[in-house]
Amino acid sequence: MSQYRAPDYYLLDELISDEHLLIRDSVRQWVNKELVPIIEEYAQRAEFPRHLLSGMAQLGLFGPTIPEEYGGGGLDYLAYGIMMQELERGDSGIRSTASVQGSLVMYPIYAYGSEEQKRNYLPKLAGGELMGCFGLTEANHGSNPAGMTTRFEDDGDYVRLNGSKMWISNAPFADIAVVWARNPEGKVKGLIVERGMDGFSTPETHNKWSLRASATGELVFDNVRVPKTHILPNVTGMRGPLSCLSQARYGIAWGALGAAMDCYDTALRYAKEREQFGKPIAGFQLQQKKLAEMLTEITKGQLLVWRLAMLKNEDRVTPAQISMAKRNSVATALEIAREARQILGGMGITGEYPVMRHMMNLESVVTYEGTHDIHLLITGMDITGINAFVG
């Protein structure tokens, strides 16, 4: 059984309602019972634990902010953040699966889909009957998704989709993909592509050192005939996919802190138990320095994402504010994982402890959904008014 004790140095639980604490406790208990005991084995095998999907759906981890009439949880963004934090405390890859399903598949269908699309897909996605993925990144267009070359041409009641997407979480097992491509006029549109459509394949990406318990793959479209009824009607241009990324980045801002909190808690317990030179290593100044700085950075991050949740609930949050929190949380988590690994010494590289797995996972989290550098430039552009992305 997990010995995890979440750090709360500034008593932030007092700012969270009883309902939110109940939601957190239910996810925490599920993570302790279902995820923590098996995750190291699955990560070592580089296998996604698909049997967890039904439990995740029952907990409401897929699309918790989607209205109940479409099968979602109807919860606020504080609840969503808390849920993602608890999931990523277990594993970044498992949190990625939930983030993709809710923020990158269900959200665009809810925000930009037709009523028929919403009623057809959202309840099944919320219940885990269908799993989805999000096709934006291409091999040659990562930080500049607007350069995408995937496109579709008119074909009567259908369109013909050609191109490919890369580094797609959930792709190997997804039933549907929300794909962003250029229409004949060169405008970006979203399409719902279903597994089984001729010419659509999802080859898996192997040999990853990071997110090993997450399924990653490509989306390949070779003259795929997609009904025009599968095009998201209510958005055109990059605003569509970028708004989805803001949803996902918000969840990452909370989630990455969960990984940091797990690394800190592991290091603190180990330092109290591990003895050298006749006393626990927690009694040495340099170890106390590490632990104190880790807790300080976690506490700062917790305050940042709590305030972000309040702004998001009030519909006042900006994409730049989300970028700042995503970058800060992941950078904080990476540094804490590295310090925790040092406190654990040689044991820190083994699967007996979660630290090295978190560290490797976070090397992906710091890159996906906008790199560390890109988020700095988003903040820089916001405060100066000058775009540094282009020459």
mmCIF file of C-alpha atoms in Angstrom:
data_model
loop_
_atom_site.group_PDB
_atom_site.id
_atom_site.type_symbol
_atom_site.label_atom_id
_atom_site.label_comp_id
_atom_site.label_asym_id
_atom_site.label_seq_id
_atom_site.Cartn_x
_atom_site.Cartn_y
_atom_site.Cartn_z
ATOM 1 C CA MET A 1 0.000 0.000 0.000
ATOM 2 C CA SER A 2 1.258 3.466 -0.843
ATOM 3 C CA GLN A 3 2.730 5.458 2.057
ATOM 4 C CA TYR A 4 2.279 8.709 0.131
ATOM 5 C CA ARG A 5 1.584 11.849 2.167
ATOM 6 C CA ALA A 6 0.906 14.911 0.036
ATOM 7 C CA PRO A 7 2.886 17.998 1.110
ATOM 8 C CA ASP A 8 0.670 20.960 2.057
ATOM 9 C CA TYR A 9 2.990 23.355 3.853
ATOM 10 C CA TYR A 10 0.756 26.418 3.413
ATOM 11 C CA LEU A 11 -2.474 24.591 4.371
ATOM 12 C CA LEU A 12 -3.967 25.004 0.907
ATOM 13 C CA ASP A 13 -6.526 22.309 1.676
ATOM 14 C CA GLU A 14 -8.330 25.020 3.652
ATOM 15 C CA LEU A 15 -8.970 26.795 0.334
ATOM 16 C CA ILE A 16 -10.607 23.706 -1.165
ATOM 17 C CA SER A 17 -14.221 22.672 -0.571
ATOM 18 C CA ASP A 18 -15.232 19.401 1.062
ATOM 19 C CA GLU A 19 -16.593 18.231 -2.296
ATOM 20 C CA HIS A 20 -13.218 18.830 -3.946
ATOM 21 C CA LEU A 21 -11.431 17.011 -1.120
ATOM 22 C CA LEU A 22 -13.763 14.030 -1.578
ATOM 23 C CA ILE A 23 -13.002 13.983 -5.309
ATOM 24 C CA ARG A 24 -9.278 14.093 -4.569
ATOM 25 C CA ASP A 25 -9.522 11.321 -1.981
ATOM 26 C CA SER A 26 -11.425 9.035 -4.356
ATOM 27 C CA VAL A 27 -8.808 9.478 -7.094
ATOM 28 C CA ARG A 28 -5.960 9.138 -4.566
ATOM 29 C CA GLN A 29 -7.367 5.870 -3.244
ATOM 30 C CA TRP A 30 -7.793 4.513 -6.774
ATOM 31 C CA VAL A 31 -4.218 5.487 -7.679
ATOM 32 C CA ASN A 32 -2.920 3.836 -4.490
ATOM 33 C CA LYS A 33 -4.882 0.635 -5.067
ATOM 34 C CA GLU A 34 -4.894 0.185 -8.846
ATOM 35 C CA LEU A 35 -1.976 2.159 -10.301
ATOM 36 C CA VAL A 36 0.907 2.345 -7.829
ATOM 37 C CA PRO A 37 1.254 -1.455 -7.329
ATOM 38 C CA ILE A 38 1.561 -2.184 -11.061
ATOM 39 C CA ILE A 39 3.044 0.891 -12.737
ATOM 40 C CA GLU A 40 6.737 0.027 -12.312
ATOM 41 C CA GLU A 41 6.238 -3.366 -13.937
ATOM 42 C CA TYR A 42 4.360 -1.870 -16.898
ATOM 43 C CA ALA A 43 6.966 0.881 -17.307
ATOM 44 C CA GLN A 44 9.777 -1.684 -17.296
ATOM 45 C CA ARG A 45 7.926 -3.660 -19.970
ATOM 46 C CA ALA A 46 7.080 -0.491 -21.940
ATOM 47 C CA GLU A 47 3.424 -1.525 -21.952
ATOM 48 C CA PHE A 48 0.283 0.540 -21.429
ATOM 49 C CA PRO A 49 -1.984 -0.919 -18.699
ATOM 50 C CA ARG A 50 -5.196 -0.924 -20.725
ATOM 51 C CA HIS A 51 -7.129 -2.659 -17.975
ATOM 52 C CA LEU A 52 -7.096 0.638 -16.044
ATOM 53 C CA LEU A 53 -9.297 2.426 -18.599
ATOM 54 C CA SER A 54 -12.619 1.173 -17.247
ATOM 55 C CA GLY A 55 -11.721 2.271 -13.720
ATOM 56 C CA MET A 56 -10.627 5.676 -14.985
ATOM 57 C CA ALA A 57 -13.959 6.075 -16.755
ATOM 58 C CA GLN A 58 -15.917 5.033 -13.659
ATOM 59 C CA LEU A 59 -14.029 7.637 -11.609
ATOM 60 C CA GLY A 60 -15.037 10.329 -14.084
ATOM 61 C CA LEU A 61 -11.475 11.029 -15.200
ATOM 62 C CA PHE A 62 -12.497 11.361 -18.857
ATOM 63 C CA GLY A 63 -13.934 14.795 -19.538
ATOM 64 C CA PRO A 64 -14.772 15.793 -15.957
ATOM 65 C CA THR A 65 -15.620 19.376 -16.990
ATOM 66 C CA ILE A 66 -17.923 18.328 -19.860
ATOM 67 C CA PRO A 67 -21.617 18.902 -18.940
ATOM 68 C CA GLU A 68 -23.500 15.933 -17.546
ATOM 69 C CA GLU A 69 -26.010 15.968 -20.417
ATOM 70 C CA TYR A 70 -23.188 14.758 -22.664
ATOM 71 C CA GLY A 71 -21.918 12.162 -20.199
ATOM 72 C CA GLY A 72 -19.251 14.323 -18.511
ATOM 73 C CA GLY A 73 -18.876 15.106 -14.845
ATOM 74 C CA GLY A 74 -20.067 18.708 -14.958
ATOM 75 C CA LEU A 75 -17.256 19.613 -12.568
ATOM 76 C CA ASP A 76 -15.242 22.832 -12.331
ATOM 77 C CA TYR A 77 -11.603 23.325 -13.243
ATOM 78 C CA LEU A 78 -10.334 23.051 -9.679
ATOM 79 C CA ALA A 79 -11.721 19.523 -9.585
ATOM 80 C CA TYR A 80 -10.120 18.772 -12.950
ATOM 81 C CA GLY A 81 -6.749 20.053 -11.758
ATOM 82 C CA ILE A 82 -6.880 18.036 -8.559
ATOM 83 C CA MET A 83 -7.744 14.879 -10.493
ATOM 84 C CA MET A 84 -4.839 15.342 -12.892
ATOM 85 C CA GLN A 85 -2.452 16.001 -9.993
ATOM 86 C CA GLU A 86 -3.382 12.742 -8.306
ATOM 87 C CA LEU A 87 -3.127 10.799 -11.579
ATOM 88 C CA GLU A 88 0.324 12.151 -12.409
ATOM 89 C CA ARG A 89 1.497 11.442 -8.889
ATOM 90 C CA GLY A 90 0.948 7.876 -10.072
ATOM 91 C CA ASP A 91 2.411 8.290 -13.564
ATOM 92 C CA SER A 92 2.673 11.018 -16.212
ATOM 93 C CA GLY A 93 1.714 8.612 -18.973
ATOM 94 C CA ILE A 94 -1.539 7.621 -17.312
ATOM 95 C CA ARG A 95 -2.370 11.284 -16.745
ATOM 96 C CA SER A 96 -1.576 11.901 -20.423
ATOM 97 C CA THR A 97 -4.192 9.339 -21.420
ATOM 98 C CA ALA A 98 -6.836 11.166 -19.384
ATOM 99 C CA SER A 99 -5.687 14.607 -20.592
ATOM 100 C CA VAL A 100 -5.875 13.565 -24.228
ATOM 101 C CA GLN A 101 -9.325 12.024 -23.810
ATOM 102 C CA GLY A 102 -10.794 15.021 -21.955
ATOM 103 C CA SER A 103 -8.942 18.115 -23.132
ATOM 104 C CA LEU A 104 -7.912 17.166 -26.670
ATOM 105 C CA VAL A 105 -10.737 14.904 -27.870
ATOM 106 C CA MET A 106 -13.887 15.581 -25.842
ATOM 107 C CA TYR A 107 -13.288 19.317 -25.470
ATOM 108 C CA PRO A 108 -13.043 20.134 -29.213
ATOM 109 C CA ILE A 109 -16.083 17.990 -29.983
ATOM 110 C CA TYR A 110 -18.010 19.764 -27.204
ATOM 111 C CA ALA A 111 -16.770 23.264 -28.080
ATOM 112 C CA TYR A 112 -16.787 23.058 -31.868
ATOM 113 C CA GLY A 113 -18.843 20.018 -32.841
ATOM 114 C CA SER A 114 -22.395 19.768 -34.106
ATOM 115 C CA GLU A 115 -25.130 18.640 -31.758
ATOM 116 C CA GLU A 116 -25.179 15.293 -33.547
ATOM 117 C CA GLN A 117 -21.419 14.886 -33.100
ATOM 118 C CA LYS A 118 -21.644 15.756 -29.403
ATOM 119 C CA ARG A 119 -24.442 13.279 -28.719
ATOM 120 C CA ASN A 120 -22.837 10.562 -30.821
ATOM 121 C CA TYR A 121 -19.327 10.683 -29.361
ATOM 122 C CA LEU A 122 -19.147 12.413 -25.971
ATOM 123 C CA PRO A 123 -21.103 9.929 -23.796
ATOM 124 C CA LYS A 124 -19.119 7.016 -25.251
ATOM 125 C CA LEU A 125 -15.818 8.847 -24.702
ATOM 126 C CA ALA A 126 -16.774 9.754 -21.120
ATOM 127 C CA GLY A 127 -17.638 6.143 -20.371
ATOM 128 C CA GLY A 128 -14.463 4.771 -21.928
ATOM 129 C CA GLU A 129 -16.487 2.905 -24.556
ATOM 130 C CA LEU A 130 -14.512 4.910 -27.121
ATOM 131 C CA MET A 131 -10.949 6.130 -26.657
ATOM 132 C CA GLY A 132 -9.556 9.048 -28.624
ATOM 133 C CA CYS A 133 -6.368 10.775 -29.696
ATOM 134 C CA PHE A 134 -5.444 14.233 -31.016
ATOM 135 C CA GLY A 135 -3.626 14.721 -34.303
ATOM 136 C CA LEU A 136 -1.760 18.027 -34.565
ATOM 137 C CA THR A 137 2.033 17.519 -34.402
ATOM 138 C CA GLU A 138 3.814 16.471 -37.582
ATOM 139 C CA ALA A 139 7.349 15.166 -38.063
ATOM 140 C CA ASN A 140 8.505 18.519 -39.459
ATOM 141 C CA HIS A 141 6.101 20.785 -37.579
ATOM 142 C CA GLY A 142 6.301 20.571 -33.786
ATOM 143 C CA SER A 143 6.589 24.003 -32.196
ATOM 144 C CA ASN A 144 5.166 25.529 -35.402
ATOM 145 C CA PRO A 145 1.953 23.532 -35.917
ATOM 146 C CA ALA A 146 0.640 26.187 -38.311
ATOM 147 C CA GLY A 147 3.146 24.810 -40.841
ATOM 148 C CA MET A 148 1.189 21.544 -41.080
ATOM 149 C CA THR A 149 1.012 19.853 -44.470
ATOM 150 C CA THR A 150 -1.751 17.299 -43.748
ATOM 151 C CA ARG A 151 -4.686 18.293 -45.937
ATOM 152 C CA PHE A 152 -7.950 17.130 -47.409
ATOM 153 C CA GLU A 153 -9.660 17.566 -50.778
ATOM 154 C CA ASP A 154 -13.343 17.643 -51.638
ATOM 155 C CA ASP A 155 -14.925 14.352 -52.756
ATOM 156 C CA GLY A 156 -18.698 14.804 -52.917
ATOM 157 C CA ASP A 157 -20.239 13.940 -49.538
ATOM 158 C CA TYR A 158 -16.741 13.041 -48.330
ATOM 159 C CA VAL A 159 -13.277 14.535 -48.186
ATOM 160 C CA ARG A 160 -10.034 12.717 -48.957
ATOM 161 C CA LEU A 161 -7.473 13.117 -46.187
ATOM 162 C CA ASN A 162 -3.715 12.738 -46.782
ATOM 163 C CA GLY A 163 -0.711 13.262 -44.520
ATOM 164 C CA SER A 164 0.595 12.063 -41.182
ATOM 165 C CA LYS A 165 0.917 13.051 -37.530
ATOM 166 C CA MET A 166 3.633 12.049 -35.059
ATOM 167 C CA TRP A 167 4.144 11.647 -31.287
ATOM 168 C CA ILE A 168 0.443 10.973 -30.706
ATOM 169 C CA SER A 169 -0.515 9.684 -27.245
ATOM 170 C CA ASN A 170 -3.201 6.951 -27.273
ATOM 171 C CA ALA A 171 -2.811 6.510 -31.068
ATOM 172 C CA PRO A 172 -2.124 2.743 -31.059
ATOM 173 C CA PHE A 173 -5.445 1.903 -29.370
ATOM 174 C CA ALA A 174 -7.625 4.957 -30.121
ATOM 175 C CA ASP A 175 -11.033 4.371 -31.696
ATOM 176 C CA ILE A 176 -11.236 7.929 -33.041
ATOM 177 C CA ALA A 177 -8.801 10.740 -33.785
ATOM 178 C CA VAL A 178 -9.546 14.461 -33.775
ATOM 179 C CA VAL A 179 -7.269 15.506 -36.637
ATOM 180 C CA TRP A 180 -6.322 19.023 -37.717
ATOM 181 C CA ALA A 181 -5.693 19.471 -41.427
ATOM 182 C CA ARG A 182 -5.895 22.072 -44.160
ATOM 183 C CA ASN A 183 -8.987 22.260 -46.362
ATOM 184 C CA PRO A 184 -8.778 22.994 -50.126
ATOM 185 C CA GLU A 185 -8.600 26.731 -49.327
ATOM 186 C CA GLY A 186 -5.664 26.145 -46.976
ATOM 187 C CA LYS A 187 -7.693 26.821 -43.808
ATOM 188 C CA VAL A 188 -7.207 24.568 -40.769
ATOM 189 C CA LYS A 189 -10.222 22.425 -39.849
ATOM 190 C CA GLY A 190 -10.827 19.613 -37.374
ATOM 191 C CA LEU A 191 -12.075 16.196 -38.493
ATOM 192 C CA ILE A 192 -13.177 13.122 -36.552
ATOM 193 C CA VAL A 193 -11.442 10.116 -38.127
ATOM 194 C CA GLU A 194 -12.573 6.651 -37.049
ATOM 195 C CA ARG A 195 -10.477 3.530 -36.812
ATOM 196 C CA GLY A 196 -11.409 1.203 -39.648
ATOM 197 C CA MET A 197 -11.646 3.907 -42.295
ATOM 198 C CA ASP A 198 -9.695 2.680 -45.320
ATOM 199 C CA GLY A 199 -6.195 4.157 -45.504
ATOM 200 C CA PHE A 200 -6.040 5.133 -41.802
ATOM 201 C CA SER A 201 -3.302 3.438 -39.747
ATOM 202 C CA THR A 202 -1.670 4.061 -36.354
ATOM 203 C CA PRO A 203 1.831 2.521 -36.175
ATOM 204 C CA GLU A 204 3.195 2.429 -32.621
ATOM 205 C CA THR A 205 6.355 4.286 -31.548
ATOM 206 C CA HIS A 206 8.794 1.930 -29.813
ATOM 207 C CA ASN A 207 12.114 2.237 -27.934
ATOM 208 C CA LYS A 208 11.082 5.182 -25.737
ATOM 209 C CA TRP A 209 13.014 5.895 -22.542
ATOM 210 C CA SER A 210 10.203 8.191 -21.388
ATOM 211 C CA LEU A 211 6.444 7.666 -20.894
ATOM 212 C CA ARG A 212 7.132 3.969 -21.190
ATOM 213 C CA ALA A 213 3.734 3.020 -19.738
ATOM 214 C CA SER A 214 1.964 5.257 -22.267
ATOM 215 C CA ALA A 215 1.015 4.185 -25.801
ATOM 216 C CA THR A 216 2.466 6.553 -28.415
ATOM 217 C CA GLY A 217 2.205 6.323 -32.165
ATOM 218 C CA GLU A 218 1.711 7.961 -35.536
ATOM 219 C CA LEU A 219 -1.446 8.725 -37.482
ATOM 220 C CA VAL A 220 -1.084 7.980 -41.189
ATOM 221 C CA PHE A 221 -3.728 9.050 -43.724
ATOM 222 C CA ASP A 222 -3.533 7.601 -47.230
ATOM 223 C CA ASN A 223 -6.538 8.864 -49.209
ATOM 224 C CA VAL A 224 -8.835 8.344 -46.217
ATOM 225 C CA ARG A 225 -12.457 9.080 -47.173
ATOM 226 C CA VAL A 226 -14.003 10.982 -44.264
ATOM 227 C CA PRO A 227 -17.701 11.952 -44.360
ATOM 228 C CA LYS A 228 -18.224 15.712 -44.356
ATOM 229 C CA THR A 229 -20.488 15.183 -41.341
ATOM 230 C CA HIS A 230 -17.277 14.369 -39.424
ATOM 231 C CA ILE A 231 -15.826 17.867 -39.881
ATOM 232 C CA LEU A 232 -16.121 20.068 -36.764
ATOM 233 C CA PRO A 233 -18.351 22.858 -38.072
ATOM 234 C CA ASN A 234 -17.853 25.611 -35.518
ATOM 235 C CA VAL A 235 -14.184 26.583 -35.761
ATOM 236 C CA THR A 236 -11.748 27.434 -38.543
ATOM 237 C CA GLY A 237 -8.048 28.203 -38.227
ATOM 238 C CA MET A 238 -5.428 27.592 -35.552
ATOM 239 C CA ARG A 239 -7.711 28.946 -32.819
ATOM 240 C CA GLY A 240 -9.299 25.483 -32.662
ATOM 241 C CA PRO A 241 -6.270 23.325 -31.889
ATOM 242 C CA LEU A 242 -4.582 26.032 -29.789
ATOM 243 C CA SER A 243 -7.623 26.316 -27.511
ATOM 244 C CA CYS A 244 -7.433 22.546 -26.985
ATOM 245 C CA LEU A 245 -3.756 22.863 -26.068
ATOM 246 C CA SER A 246 -4.640 25.487 -23.454
ATOM 247 C CA GLN A 247 -7.066 23.000 -21.871
ATOM 248 C CA ALA A 248 -4.416 20.282 -21.810
ATOM 249 C CA ARG A 249 -1.656 22.602 -20.580
ATOM 250 C CA TYR A 250 -3.851 23.595 -17.657
ATOM 251 C CA GLY A 251 -4.103 19.939 -16.645
ATOM 252 C CA ILE A 252 -0.342 19.487 -17.045
ATOM 253 C CA ALA A 253 0.322 22.482 -14.771
ATOM 254 C CA TRP A 254 -1.490 20.601 -12.015
ATOM 255 C CA GLY A 255 -0.292 17.146 -13.025
ATOM 256 C CA ALA A 256 3.447 17.805 -13.107
ATOM 257 C CA LEU A 257 3.266 19.075 -9.531
ATOM 258 C CA GLY A 258 1.807 15.688 -8.608
ATOM 259 C CA ALA A 259 4.969 14.015 -9.904
ATOM 260 C CA ALA A 260 7.065 16.551 -7.962
ATOM 261 C CA MET A 261 5.094 15.900 -4.774
ATOM 262 C CA ASP A 262 5.600 12.140 -5.123
ATOM 263 C CA CYS A 263 9.357 12.570 -5.620
ATOM 264 C CA TYR A 264 9.611 14.892 -2.601
ATOM 265 C CA ASP A 265 7.578 12.584 -0.364
ATOM 266 C CA THR A 266 9.671 9.585 -1.428
ATOM 267 C CA ALA A 267 12.923 11.457 -0.770
ATOM 268 C CA LEU A 268 11.755 12.721 2.637
ATOM 269 C CA ARG A 269 10.783 9.254 3.864
ATOM 270 C CA TYR A 270 14.005 7.738 2.520
ATOM 271 C CA ALA A 271 16.155 10.439 4.155
ATOM 272 C CA LYS A 272 14.567 9.761 7.543
ATOM 273 C CA GLU A 273 15.151 6.020 7.256
ATOM 274 C CA ARG A 274 18.553 5.828 5.566
ATOM 275 C CA GLU A 275 21.448 5.971 8.020
ATOM 276 C CA GLN A 276 25.053 6.952 7.294
ATOM 277 C CA PHE A 277 27.799 7.908 9.732
ATOM 278 C CA GLY A 278 25.586 6.860 12.619
ATOM 279 C CA LYS A 279 22.457 8.932 11.936
ATOM 280 C CA PRO A 280 19.669 9.369 9.365
ATOM 281 C CA ILE A 281 20.849 11.309 6.328
ATOM 282 C CA ALA A 282 17.944 13.711 6.958
ATOM 283 C CA GLY A 283 20.090 15.044 9.799
ATOM 284 C CA PHE A 284 22.784 16.334 7.444
ATOM 285 C CA GLN A 285 22.713 19.957 6.348
ATOM 286 C CA LEU A 286 22.986 19.375 2.607
ATOM 287 C CA GLN A 287 20.083 16.911 2.608
ATOM 288 C CA GLN A 288 17.959 19.318 4.626
ATOM 289 C CA LYS A 289 18.827 22.062 2.118
ATOM 290 C CA LYS A 290 17.605 19.854 -0.742
ATOM 291 C CA LEU A 291 14.375 18.937 1.043
ATOM 292 C CA ALA A 292 13.633 22.492 2.157
ATOM 293 C CA GLU A 293 14.150 23.876 -1.349
ATOM 294 C CA MET A 294 12.040 21.104 -2.881
ATOM 295 C CA LEU A 295 9.149 21.873 -0.542
ATOM 296 C CA THR A 296 9.470 25.610 -1.159
ATOM 297 C CA GLU A 297 9.215 25.175 -4.925
ATOM 298 C CA ILE A 298 6.273 22.773 -4.593
ATOM 299 C CA THR A 299 4.453 25.257 -2.347
ATOM 300 C CA LYS A 300 5.006 28.102 -4.816
ATOM 301 C CA GLY A 301 3.713 25.895 -7.616
ATOM 302 C CA GLN A 302 0.655 24.868 -5.600
ATOM 303 C CA LEU A 303 -0.273 28.503 -5.020
ATOM 304 C CA LEU A 304 0.204 29.261 -8.719
ATOM 305 C CA VAL A 305 -2.088 26.496 -9.976
ATOM 306 C CA TRP A 306 -4.709 27.149 -7.294
ATOM 307 C CA ARG A 307 -4.985 30.760 -8.447
ATOM 308 C CA LEU A 308 -4.996 29.582 -12.071
ATOM 309 C CA ALA A 309 -7.986 27.360 -11.255
ATOM 310 C CA MET A 310 -9.866 30.301 -9.771
ATOM 311 C CA LEU A 311 -9.236 32.379 -12.898
ATOM 312 C CA LYS A 312 -10.254 29.495 -15.170
ATOM 313 C CA ASN A 313 -13.482 28.924 -13.240
ATOM 314 C CA GLU A 314 -14.292 32.616 -13.716
ATOM 315 C CA ASP A 315 -13.437 32.393 -17.444
ATOM 316 C CA ARG A 316 -10.774 35.074 -16.956
ATOM 317 C CA VAL A 317 -7.641 33.010 -17.574
ATOM 318 C CA THR A 318 -5.373 33.794 -20.531
ATOM 319 C CA PRO A 319 -3.374 31.288 -22.593
ATOM 320 C CA ALA A 320 -0.197 33.120 -21.487
ATOM 321 C CA GLN A 321 -1.068 32.575 -17.814
ATOM 322 C CA ILE A 322 -1.555 28.872 -18.511
ATOM 323 C CA SER A 323 1.803 28.791 -20.329
ATOM 324 C CA MET A 324 3.574 30.278 -17.322
ATOM 325 C CA ALA A 325 2.077 27.676 -14.992
ATOM 326 C CA LYS A 326 2.776 24.738 -17.327
ATOM 327 C CA ARG A 327 6.413 25.752 -17.759
ATOM 328 C CA ASN A 328 6.931 26.437 -14.049
ATOM 329 C CA SER A 329 5.323 23.206 -12.856
ATOM 330 C CA VAL A 330 7.299 20.980 -15.216
ATOM 331 C CA ALA A 331 10.619 22.764 -14.617
ATOM 332 C CA THR A 332 10.001 22.530 -10.869
ATOM 333 C CA ALA A 333 9.119 18.850 -11.102
ATOM 334 C CA LEU A 334 12.214 18.014 -13.167
ATOM 335 C CA GLU A 335 14.536 19.721 -10.695
ATOM 336 C CA ILE A 336 12.844 18.046 -7.733
ATOM 337 C CA ALA A 337 13.044 14.626 -9.419
ATOM 338 C CA ARG A 338 16.781 15.097 -9.956
ATOM 339 C CA GLU A 339 17.387 16.212 -6.371
ATOM 340 C CA ALA A 340 15.275 13.328 -5.050
ATOM 341 C CA ARG A 341 17.295 10.891 -7.123
ATOM 342 C CA GLN A 342 20.476 12.174 -5.480
ATOM 343 C CA ILE A 343 19.011 11.809 -1.999
ATOM 344 C CA LEU A 344 18.152 8.189 -2.790
ATOM 345 C CA GLY A 345 21.665 7.525 -4.088
ATOM 346 C CA GLY A 346 21.975 4.327 -6.085
ATOM 347 C CA MET A 347 18.486 3.199 -5.059
ATOM 348 C CA GLY A 348 17.134 6.199 -6.955
ATOM 349 C CA ILE A 349 17.802 4.572 -10.315
ATOM 350 C CA THR A 350 15.919 1.373 -9.516
ATOM 351 C CA GLY A 351 12.272 0.493 -10.035
ATOM 352 C CA GLU A 352 11.872 -0.037 -6.294
ATOM 353 C CA TYR A 353 11.220 3.701 -6.081
ATOM 354 C CA PRO A 354 9.245 5.926 -8.496
ATOM 355 C CA VAL A 355 11.779 8.763 -8.813
ATOM 356 C CA MET A 356 13.710 7.711 -11.923
ATOM 357 C CA ARG A 357 10.480 6.837 -13.739
ATOM 358 C CA HIS A 358 9.055 10.276 -12.916
ATOM 359 C CA MET A 359 12.290 11.917 -14.062
ATOM 360 C CA MET A 360 12.239 10.136 -17.416
ATOM 361 C CA ASN A 361 8.538 10.878 -17.903
ATOM 362 C CA LEU A 362 9.021 14.556 -17.169
ATOM 363 C CA GLU A 363 11.587 14.793 -19.959
ATOM 364 C CA SER A 364 8.630 14.282 -22.298
ATOM 365 C CA VAL A 365 6.239 16.509 -20.354
ATOM 366 C CA VAL A 366 8.722 19.413 -20.548
ATOM 367 C CA THR A 367 8.621 19.095 -24.354
ATOM 368 C CA TYR A 368 5.054 18.206 -25.283
ATOM 369 C CA GLU A 369 2.156 20.671 -25.315
ATOM 370 C CA GLY A 370 4.702 23.436 -25.903
ATOM 371 C CA THR A 371 8.381 23.223 -24.962
ATOM 372 C CA HIS A 372 9.987 25.012 -22.018
ATOM 373 C CA ASP A 373 11.477 27.580 -24.417
ATOM 374 C CA ILE A 374 8.251 28.151 -26.348
ATOM 375 C CA HIS A 375 6.323 28.863 -23.145
ATOM 376 C CA LEU A 376 8.973 31.371 -22.118
ATOM 377 C CA LEU A 377 8.502 33.131 -25.467
ATOM 378 C CA ILE A 378 4.717 33.101 -25.042
ATOM 379 C CA THR A 379 5.171 34.870 -21.700
ATOM 380 C CA GLY A 380 7.755 37.200 -23.228
ATOM 381 C CA MET A 381 5.438 38.180 -26.065
ATOM 382 C CA ASP A 382 2.597 38.748 -23.615
ATOM 383 C CA ILE A 383 4.589 41.141 -21.411
ATOM 384 C CA THR A 384 6.459 42.998 -24.170
ATOM 385 C CA GLY A 385 3.976 42.913 -27.025
ATOM 386 C CA ILE A 386 6.794 41.802 -29.357
ATOM 387 C CA ASN A 387 6.697 38.443 -31.170
ATOM 388 C CA ALA A 388 10.053 36.678 -30.801
ATOM 389 C CA PHE A 389 8.937 33.505 -32.625
ATOM 390 C CA VAL A 390 9.772 34.928 -36.033
ATOM 391 C CA GLY A 391 12.805 36.840 -37.288
#
